[in-house]
Tab-separated table of C-alpha atoms in Angstrom:
chain	number	residue	atom	x	y	z
A	267	MET	CA	-0.237	-0.346	-0.213
A	268	PRO	CA	1.131	3.777	-1.258
A	269	LYS	CA	2.186	6.115	0.945
A	270	ASN	CA	0.173	8.798	2.047
A	271	LEU	CA	2.173	12.651	0.105
A	272	ASP	CA	0.025	14.508	2.828
A	273	SER	CA	1.462	12.654	5.558
A	274	ASN	CA	4.680	12.967	3.890
A	275	LEU	CA	4.656	16.033	3.317
A	276	ARG	CA	3.185	17.044	6.855
A	277	PHE	CA	6.405	14.739	8.524
A	278	GLY	CA	8.786	17.211	6.234
A	279	PHE	CA	7.113	20.113	7.683
A	280	LEU	CA	6.831	18.758	11.040
A	281	ILE	CA	10.627	18.423	11.096
A	282	HIS	CA	11.191	21.577	9.833
A	283	ASP	CA	9.299	23.671	12.163
A	284	VAL	CA	10.457	21.410	15.172
A	285	SER	CA	14.266	22.703	13.890
A	286	ARG	CA	13.364	26.264	13.550
A	287	MET	CA	11.828	26.831	16.793
A	288	ARG	CA	14.095	24.470	18.255
A	289	ARG	CA	16.905	26.835	17.028
A	290	ILE	CA	15.090	29.869	18.113
A	291	VAL	CA	15.010	28.579	21.459
A	292	VAL	CA	18.141	27.413	21.643
A	293	ASP	CA	19.684	31.091	20.122
A	294	ARG	CA	17.021	32.294	23.953
A	295	ALA	CA	19.587	30.509	25.912
A	296	LEU	CA	23.082	31.652	24.479
A	297	LYS	CA	21.747	35.323	24.318
A	298	PRO	CA	23.478	36.094	27.544
A	299	LEU	CA	26.557	34.605	26.250
A	300	GLY	CA	26.758	37.420	23.362
A	301	ILE	CA	27.298	35.225	20.064
A	302	THR	CA	24.867	34.925	17.071
A	303	ARG	CA	23.518	31.794	15.422
A	304	SER	CA	26.219	32.276	12.704
A	305	GLN	CA	28.775	32.689	15.465
A	306	TRP	CA	27.570	29.502	17.431
A	307	TRP	CA	27.078	27.074	14.287
A	308	VAL	CA	30.826	27.703	13.394
A	309	LEU	CA	32.010	26.818	16.928
A	310	ALA	CA	29.694	23.810	16.684
A	311	PHE	CA	31.189	22.571	13.589
A	312	LEU	CA	34.806	23.293	14.797
A	313	SER	CA	34.075	21.674	17.983
A	314	ARG	CA	33.633	18.693	16.142
A	315	ARG	CA	36.178	18.952	13.461
A	316	ASP	CA	38.977	21.518	14.686
A	317	GLY	CA	40.850	22.888	11.441
A	318	MET	CA	38.048	22.978	8.686
A	319	THR	CA	39.606	25.047	5.416
A	320	GLN	CA	37.129	28.138	5.266
A	321	THR	CA	35.458	26.309	1.913
A	322	ALA	CA	34.990	23.574	4.185
A	323	LEU	CA	32.670	25.505	6.763
A	324	ALA	CA	31.501	27.552	4.022
A	325	ALA	CA	29.673	24.711	2.431
A	326	ASP	CA	29.019	22.664	5.345
A	327	LEU	CA	27.073	25.554	6.820
A	328	ASP	CA	25.162	26.273	3.487
A	329	LEU	CA	27.343	30.092	3.325
A	330	THR	CA	29.168	31.363	0.633
A	331	LYS	CA	33.229	32.470	1.219
A	332	VAL	CA	32.002	35.633	1.093
A	333	ALA	CA	29.926	35.111	4.258
A	334	ILE	CA	31.980	33.038	6.349
A	335	GLY	CA	35.460	35.372	5.483
A	336	GLY	CA	33.172	37.907	7.487
A	337	LEU	CA	32.159	35.621	10.200
A	338	VAL	CA	35.539	33.872	10.803
A	339	ASP	CA	36.911	37.755	10.844
A	340	ARG	CA	34.850	39.121	13.303
A	341	MET	CA	35.230	35.595	15.485
A	342	GLU	CA	38.637	35.822	14.812
A	343	THR	CA	39.042	39.809	16.511
A	344	GLY	CA	37.103	38.389	18.776
A	345	GLY	CA	39.568	35.439	20.385
A	346	PHE	CA	37.012	32.569	19.357
A	347	VAL	CA	39.412	31.132	16.335
A	348	GLU	CA	42.813	31.971	14.863
A	349	ARG	CA	43.631	31.172	11.033
A	350	ARG	CA	46.600	29.185	10.172
A	351	ALA	CA	47.735	28.133	6.857
A	352	ASP	CA	46.966	24.370	5.880
A	353	GLU	CA	51.008	23.144	6.272
A	354	ARG	CA	50.195	21.175	2.239
A	355	ASP	CA	48.368	23.753	0.923
A	356	ALA	CA	49.496	26.837	1.170
A	357	ARG	CA	46.361	28.248	-0.435
A	358	ALA	CA	44.204	26.548	2.336
A	359	ARG	CA	43.631	28.718	5.009
A	360	ARG	CA	42.481	26.648	8.250
A	361	ILE	CA	40.881	27.664	11.097
A	362	TYR	CA	41.171	26.336	14.985
A	363	LEU	CA	39.199	27.157	18.008
A	364	THR	CA	41.584	29.260	20.256
A	365	LYS	CA	41.378	28.579	23.921
A	366	ALA	CA	39.027	31.244	24.248
A	367	GLY	CA	37.015	29.316	22.001
A	368	GLN	CA	37.156	26.530	23.423
A	369	LYS	CA	35.913	28.017	26.886
A	370	LEU	CA	32.694	29.120	25.215
A	371	VAL	CA	32.383	25.672	23.737
A	372	ALA	CA	31.897	24.469	27.058
A	373	ALA	CA	29.697	27.106	28.059
A	374	ILE	CA	27.543	26.979	24.912
A	375	ARG	CA	27.305	22.995	25.680
A	376	GLU	CA	26.661	23.241	29.321
A	377	ALA	CA	23.351	26.221	28.330
A	378	VAL	CA	22.271	23.518	25.462
A	379	ASP	CA	22.032	20.496	27.247
A	380	ALA	CA	19.997	22.245	29.942
A	381	VAL	CA	17.842	23.405	27.147
A	382	GLU	CA	18.134	19.756	25.947
A	383	ALA	CA	16.907	18.109	28.920
A	384	ASP	CA	13.797	20.706	29.219
A	385	ILE	CA	13.276	20.070	25.623
A	386	MET	CA	13.072	16.834	25.801
A	387	SER	CA	11.476	15.967	29.028
A	388	VAL	CA	8.026	15.143	26.913
A	389	VAL	CA	9.851	12.337	25.093
A	390	GLU	CA	9.723	9.138	26.932
A	391	ASP	CA	13.591	7.276	25.991
A	392	GLU	CA	12.338	4.246	24.139
A	393	GLU	CA	9.786	7.312	21.557
A	394	LEU	CA	13.260	8.931	21.342
A	395	GLU	CA	15.009	5.685	20.399
A	396	ILE	CA	12.450	5.133	17.954
A	397	ALA	CA	12.177	8.452	16.607
A	398	SER	CA	16.430	8.799	16.259
A	399	ALA	CA	15.750	5.719	14.212
A	400	VAL	CA	13.445	6.676	11.808
A	401	LEU	CA	15.636	10.383	11.052
A	402	LEU	CA	18.660	7.812	10.618
A	403	ARG	CA	17.038	6.056	8.318
A	404	VAL	CA	15.803	9.458	6.237
A	405	LYS	CA	18.908	10.501	6.379
A	406	THR	CA	20.899	8.387	5.396
A	407	ARG	CA	18.737	8.211	2.428
A	408	LEU	CA	19.039	11.706	2.209
A	409	ILE	CA	22.952	10.758	1.622
A	410	GLU	CA	22.379	8.546	-0.872
A	411	LEU	CA	20.509	11.023	-2.363
A	412	ILE	CA	22.894	13.592	-2.603
A	413	GLY	CA	25.922	11.525	-3.185
A	414	SER	CA	29.233	12.726	-2.866
A	415	ASP	CA	27.747	16.519	-1.942
A	416	ALA	CA	26.689	14.941	1.199
A	417	GLU	CA	30.611	15.764	2.598
A	418	GLY	CA	29.946	17.238	6.717
A	419	ALA	CA	26.385	15.896	6.198
A	420	GLY	CA	27.846	13.898	9.571
A	421	ASP	CA	25.487	14.799	13.146
A	422	ILE	CA	26.333	18.106	14.742
A	423	GLU	CA	26.961	17.839	18.819
A	424	LEU	CA	27.472	20.681	21.252
């Protein structure tokens, strides 16, 4: 029996809505730290893959090279990241967290952990396992459909 297209669309919109609203709640929790959503996303990616190239970071964040350049400039001025020349490719610049950036990541994790606990307090452990399994299957299929462009499509943890 074919799946109901309306159910598929509702599921897609629900994923989008939950993601968007979660970002709003996390933004509010991180506002006292004085960072923007773009900045905490950069820190999130670097906390998992420190030393990314600007090009890779731009692709993962779905930003242009110019936009990521300005964002990294501001974060470098703030002392949270530093650019270093790539040892193998003089044209490439890699971005690394500084000690201040690592400290900020720890503060972000603490704030996000509290928010996530609150958000997920309405979900039972077994429900979460089922939902995670479903989303992982959907993500795996999306990666297959995207193909080689899926670089950096890994889970984000912060």
